[in-house]
């Protein structure tokens, strides 16, 4: 999340002035959550595939 928050905190104010700083935190949270969900789903499918092959 920090890897997203710091660049967003510097970039967004260039376009949105002071509001960009306030939008950086939720945007970093949402982006990190989506990324984590995608990684979880990809790995979960692999784990389920291995478990079903063992039976």
PDB file of N, CA and C in Angstrom:
ATOM      1  N   UNK A   1       0.831  -1.192   0.000  1.00  0.00           N
ATOM      2  CA  UNK A   1       0.000   0.000   0.000  1.00  0.00           C
ATOM      3  C   UNK A   1       0.873   1.253   0.000  1.00  0.00           C
ATOM      4  N   UNK A   2       1.962   1.219   0.738  1.00  0.00           N
ATOM      5  CA  UNK A   2       2.839   2.393   0.812  1.00  0.00           C
ATOM      6  C   UNK A   2       3.446   2.692  -0.549  1.00  0.00           C
ATOM      7  N   UNK A   3       3.706   1.622  -1.328  1.00  0.00           N
ATOM      8  CA  UNK A   3       4.274   1.828  -2.657  1.00  0.00           C
ATOM      9  C   UNK A   3       3.297   2.540  -3.587  1.00  0.00           C
ATOM     10  N   UNK A   4       2.034   2.448  -3.291  1.00  0.00           N
ATOM     11  CA  UNK A   4       1.021   3.175  -4.065  1.00  0.00           C
ATOM     12  C   UNK A   4       0.746   4.555  -3.484  1.00  0.00           C
ATOM     13  N   UNK A   5       0.712   4.633  -2.171  1.00  0.00           N
ATOM     14  CA  UNK A   5       0.303   5.871  -1.508  1.00  0.00           C
ATOM     15  C   UNK A   5       1.284   7.015  -1.753  1.00  0.00           C
ATOM     16  N   UNK A   6       2.551   6.753  -1.616  1.00  0.00           N
ATOM     17  CA  UNK A   6       3.540   7.832  -1.747  1.00  0.00           C
ATOM     18  C   UNK A   6       3.537   8.441  -3.151  1.00  0.00           C
ATOM     19  N   UNK A   7       3.596   7.631  -4.222  1.00  0.00           N
ATOM     20  CA  UNK A   7       3.523   8.264  -5.548  1.00  0.00           C
ATOM     21  C   UNK A   7       2.197   8.983  -5.808  1.00  0.00           C
ATOM     22  N   UNK A   8       1.095   8.387  -5.341  1.00  0.00           N
ATOM     23  CA  UNK A   8      -0.198   9.050  -5.537  1.00  0.00           C
ATOM     24  C   UNK A   8      -0.273  10.369  -4.781  1.00  0.00           C
ATOM     25  N   UNK A   9       0.324  10.422  -3.607  1.00  0.00           N
ATOM     26  CA  UNK A   9       0.306  11.656  -2.821  1.00  0.00           C
ATOM     27  C   UNK A   9       1.101  12.769  -3.499  1.00  0.00           C
ATOM     28  N   UNK A  10       2.057  12.392  -4.338  1.00  0.00           N
ATOM     29  CA  UNK A  10       2.818  13.404  -5.073  1.00  0.00           C
ATOM     30  C   UNK A  10       2.180  13.745  -6.423  1.00  0.00           C
ATOM     31  N   UNK A  11       1.573  12.757  -7.069  1.00  0.00           N
ATOM     32  CA  UNK A  11       1.051  12.961  -8.424  1.00  0.00           C
ATOM     33  C   UNK A  11      -0.338  13.601  -8.431  1.00  0.00           C
ATOM     34  N   UNK A  12      -1.244  13.107  -7.602  1.00  0.00           N
ATOM     35  CA  UNK A  12      -2.624  13.607  -7.635  1.00  0.00           C
ATOM     36  C   UNK A  12      -2.760  15.100  -7.347  1.00  0.00           C
ATOM     37  N   UNK A  13      -1.996  15.681  -6.433  1.00  0.00           N
ATOM     38  CA  UNK A  13      -2.137  17.133  -6.223  1.00  0.00           C
ATOM     39  C   UNK A  13      -1.799  17.972  -7.456  1.00  0.00           C
ATOM     40  N   UNK A  14      -1.019  17.423  -8.374  1.00  0.00           N
ATOM     41  CA  UNK A  14      -0.726  18.161  -9.604  1.00  0.00           C
ATOM     42  C   UNK A  14      -1.985  18.370 -10.442  1.00  0.00           C
ATOM     43  N   UNK A  15      -2.916  17.433 -10.337  1.00  0.00           N
ATOM     44  CA  UNK A  15      -4.141  17.503 -11.130  1.00  0.00           C
ATOM     45  C   UNK A  15      -5.346  17.982 -10.328  1.00  0.00           C
ATOM     46  N   UNK A  16      -5.383  17.634  -9.034  1.00  0.00           N
ATOM     47  CA  UNK A  16      -6.562  17.923  -8.218  1.00  0.00           C
ATOM     48  C   UNK A  16      -6.290  18.900  -7.075  1.00  0.00           C
ATOM     49  N   UNK A  17      -5.163  19.551  -7.088  1.00  0.00           N
ATOM     50  CA  UNK A  17      -4.737  20.473  -6.034  1.00  0.00           C
ATOM     51  C   UNK A  17      -4.734  19.754  -4.677  1.00  0.00           C
ATOM     52  N   UNK A  18      -5.209  20.401  -3.643  1.00  0.00           N
ATOM     53  CA  UNK A  18      -5.148  19.839  -2.288  1.00  0.00           C
ATOM     54  C   UNK A  18      -6.034  18.598  -2.165  1.00  0.00           C
ATOM     55  N   UNK A  19      -7.131  18.557  -2.900  1.00  0.00           N
ATOM     56  CA  UNK A  19      -8.017  17.387  -2.832  1.00  0.00           C
ATOM     57  C   UNK A  19      -7.309  16.110  -3.259  1.00  0.00           C
ATOM     58  N   UNK A  20      -6.296  16.233  -4.096  1.00  0.00           N
ATOM     59  CA  UNK A  20      -5.548  15.063  -4.548  1.00  0.00           C
ATOM     60  C   UNK A  20      -4.879  14.323  -3.409  1.00  0.00           C
ATOM     61  N   UNK A  21      -4.440  15.060  -2.405  1.00  0.00           N
ATOM     62  CA  UNK A  21      -3.817  14.425  -1.239  1.00  0.00           C
ATOM     63  C   UNK A  21      -4.853  13.596  -0.487  1.00  0.00           C
ATOM     64  N   UNK A  22      -6.051  14.123  -0.365  1.00  0.00           N
ATOM     65  CA  UNK A  22      -7.110  13.398   0.341  1.00  0.00           C
ATOM     66  C   UNK A  22      -7.606  12.187  -0.452  1.00  0.00           C
ATOM     67  N   UNK A  23      -7.558  12.263  -1.770  1.00  0.00           N
ATOM     68  CA  UNK A  23      -7.982  11.138  -2.603  1.00  0.00           C
ATOM     69  C   UNK A  23      -6.918  10.059  -2.705  1.00  0.00           C
ATOM     70  N   UNK A  24      -5.677  10.371  -2.385  1.00  0.00           N
ATOM     71  CA  UNK A  24      -4.584   9.408  -2.523  1.00  0.00           C
ATOM     72  C   UNK A  24      -4.777   8.199  -1.610  1.00  0.00           C
ATOM     73  N   UNK A  25      -5.182   8.420  -0.380  1.00  0.00           N
ATOM     74  CA  UNK A  25      -5.346   7.311   0.585  1.00  0.00           C
ATOM     75  C   UNK A  25      -6.430   6.321   0.154  1.00  0.00           C
ATOM     76  N   UNK A  26      -7.665   6.762  -0.120  1.00  0.00           N
ATOM     77  CA  UNK A  26      -8.671   5.782  -0.541  1.00  0.00           C
ATOM     78  C   UNK A  26      -8.336   5.116  -1.875  1.00  0.00           C
ATOM     79  N   UNK A  27      -7.735   5.862  -2.778  1.00  0.00           N
ATOM     80  CA  UNK A  27      -7.371   5.284  -4.067  1.00  0.00           C
ATOM     81  C   UNK A  27      -6.299   4.209  -3.897  1.00  0.00           C
ATOM     82  N   UNK A  28      -5.340   4.439  -3.019  1.00  0.00           N
ATOM     83  CA  UNK A  28      -4.317   3.432  -2.731  1.00  0.00           C
ATOM     84  C   UNK A  28      -4.945   2.212  -2.063  1.00  0.00           C
ATOM     85  N   UNK A  29      -5.893   2.425  -1.161  1.00  0.00           N
ATOM     86  CA  UNK A  29      -6.583   1.308  -0.499  1.00  0.00           C
ATOM     87  C   UNK A  29      -7.360   0.461  -1.503  1.00  0.00           C
ATOM     88  N   UNK A  30      -8.109   1.107  -2.361  1.00  0.00           N
ATOM     89  CA  UNK A  30      -8.922   0.389  -3.344  1.00  0.00           C
ATOM     90  C   UNK A  30      -8.034  -0.381  -4.318  1.00  0.00           C
ATOM     91  N   UNK A  31      -6.981   0.259  -4.794  1.00  0.00           N
ATOM     92  CA  UNK A  31      -6.074  -0.396  -5.731  1.00  0.00           C
ATOM     93  C   UNK A  31      -5.385  -1.589  -5.081  1.00  0.00           C
ATOM     94  N   UNK A  32      -4.936  -1.439  -3.850  1.00  0.00           N
ATOM     95  CA  UNK A  32      -4.286  -2.542  -3.141  1.00  0.00           C
ATOM     96  C   UNK A  32      -5.269  -3.682  -2.885  1.00  0.00           C
ATOM     97  N   UNK A  33      -6.503  -3.364  -2.556  1.00  0.00           N
ATOM     98  CA  UNK A  33      -7.508  -4.400  -2.312  1.00  0.00           C
ATOM     99  C   UNK A  33      -7.802  -5.187  -3.587  1.00  0.00           C
ATOM    100  N   UNK A  34      -7.962  -4.501  -4.691  1.00  0.00           N
ATOM    101  CA  UNK A  34      -8.222  -5.179  -5.963  1.00  0.00           C
ATOM    102  C   UNK A  34      -7.044  -6.067  -6.340  1.00  0.00           C
ATOM    103  N   UNK A  35      -5.838  -5.567  -6.174  1.00  0.00           N
ATOM    104  CA  UNK A  35      -4.638  -6.343  -6.479  1.00  0.00           C
ATOM    105  C   UNK A  35      -4.561  -7.593  -5.606  1.00  0.00           C
ATOM    106  N   UNK A  36      -4.845  -7.454  -4.321  1.00  0.00           N
ATOM    107  CA  UNK A  36      -4.812  -8.599  -3.397  1.00  0.00           C
ATOM    108  C   UNK A  36      -5.883  -9.624  -3.744  1.00  0.00           C
ATOM    109  N   UNK A  37      -7.067  -9.162  -4.101  1.00  0.00           N
ATOM    110  CA  UNK A  37      -8.143 -10.083  -4.479  1.00  0.00           C
ATOM    111  C   UNK A  37      -7.760 -10.866  -5.727  1.00  0.00           C
ATOM    112  N   UNK A  38      -7.193 -10.193  -6.715  1.00  0.00           N
ATOM    113  CA  UNK A  38      -6.783 -10.879  -7.940  1.00  0.00           C
ATOM    114  C   UNK A  38      -5.696 -11.911  -7.664  1.00  0.00           C
ATOM    115  N   UNK A  39      -4.719 -11.555  -6.847  1.00  0.00           N
ATOM    116  CA  UNK A  39      -3.673 -12.516  -6.489  1.00  0.00           C
ATOM    117  C   UNK A  39      -4.244 -13.689  -5.710  1.00  0.00           C
ATOM    118  N   UNK A  40      -5.146 -13.422  -4.789  1.00  0.00           N
ATOM    119  CA  UNK A  40      -5.765 -14.488  -4.004  1.00  0.00           C
ATOM    120  C   UNK A  40      -6.521 -15.448  -4.908  1.00  0.00           C
ATOM    121  N   UNK A  41      -7.325 -14.911  -5.820  1.00  0.00           N
ATOM    122  CA  UNK A  41      -8.111 -15.770  -6.702  1.00  0.00           C
ATOM    123  C   UNK A  41      -7.215 -16.617  -7.598  1.00  0.00           C
ATOM    124  N   UNK A  42      -6.152 -16.035  -8.118  1.00  0.00           N
ATOM    125  CA  UNK A  42      -5.235 -16.790  -8.973  1.00  0.00           C
ATOM    126  C   UNK A  42      -4.568 -17.919  -8.193  1.00  0.00           C
ATOM    127  N   UNK A  43      -4.106 -17.638  -7.001  1.00  0.00           N
ATOM    128  CA  UNK A  43      -3.443 -18.665  -6.199  1.00  0.00           C
ATOM    129  C   UNK A  43      -4.433 -19.677  -5.656  1.00  0.00           C
ATOM    130  N   UNK A  44      -5.631 -19.261  -5.325  1.00  0.00           N
ATOM    131  CA  UNK A  44      -6.639 -20.165  -4.782  1.00  0.00           C
ATOM    132  C   UNK A  44      -7.039 -21.203  -5.826  1.00  0.00           C
ATOM    133  N   UNK A  45      -7.161 -20.786  -7.086  1.00  0.00           N
ATOM    134  CA  UNK A  45      -7.496 -21.724  -8.152  1.00  0.00           C
ATOM    135  C   UNK A  45      -6.388 -22.760  -8.325  1.00  0.00           C
ATOM    136  N   UNK A  46      -5.133 -22.338  -8.218  1.00  0.00           N
ATOM    137  CA  UNK A  46      -4.011 -23.272  -8.324  1.00  0.00           C
ATOM    138  C   UNK A  46      -4.038 -24.272  -7.177  1.00  0.00           C
ATOM    139  N   UNK A  47      -4.298 -23.793  -5.976  1.00  0.00           N
ATOM    140  CA  UNK A  47      -4.324 -24.665  -4.797  1.00  0.00           C
ATOM    141  C   UNK A  47      -5.478 -25.659  -4.902  1.00  0.00           C
ATOM    142  N   UNK A  48      -6.649 -25.191  -5.326  1.00  0.00           N
ATOM    143  CA  UNK A  48      -7.790 -26.093  -5.481  1.00  0.00           C
ATOM    144  C   UNK A  48      -7.538 -27.122  -6.574  1.00  0.00           C
ATOM    145  N   UNK A  49      -6.878 -26.720  -7.630  1.00  0.00           N
ATOM    146  CA  UNK A  49      -6.558 -27.649  -8.714  1.00  0.00           C
ATOM    147  C   UNK A  49      -5.623 -28.748  -8.243  1.00  0.00           C
ATOM    148  N   UNK A  50      -4.630 -28.401  -7.450  1.00  0.00           N
ATOM    149  CA  UNK A  50      -3.704 -29.397  -6.905  1.00  0.00           C
ATOM    150  C   UNK A  50      -4.409 -30.319  -5.927  1.00  0.00           C
ATOM    151  N   UNK A  51      -5.302 -29.780  -5.116  1.00  0.00           N
ATOM    152  CA  UNK A  51      -6.011 -30.587  -4.124  1.00  0.00           C
ATOM    153  C   UNK A  51      -6.956 -31.574  -4.800  1.00  0.00           C
ATOM    154  N   UNK A  52      -7.605 -31.171  -5.873  1.00  0.00           N
ATOM    155  CA  UNK A  52      -8.531 -32.074  -6.556  1.00  0.00           C
ATOM    156  C   UNK A  52      -7.787 -33.160  -7.321  1.00  0.00           C
ATOM    157  N   UNK A  53      -6.577 -32.881  -7.769  1.00  0.00           N
ATOM    158  CA  UNK A  53      -5.786 -33.885  -8.478  1.00  0.00           C
ATOM    159  C   UNK A  53      -5.255 -34.949  -7.521  1.00  0.00           C
ATOM    160  N   UNK A  54      -5.065 -34.593  -6.263  1.00  0.00           N
ATOM    161  CA  UNK A  54      -4.547 -35.538  -5.283  1.00  0.00           C
ATOM    162  C   UNK A  54      -5.596 -36.559  -4.872  1.00  0.00           C
ATOM    163  N   UNK A  55      -6.860 -36.232  -5.003  1.00  0.00           N
ATOM    164  CA  UNK A  55      -7.929 -37.144  -4.561  1.00  0.00           C
ATOM    165  C   UNK A  55      -8.218 -38.211  -5.558  1.00  0.00           C
TER     166      UNK A  55
END
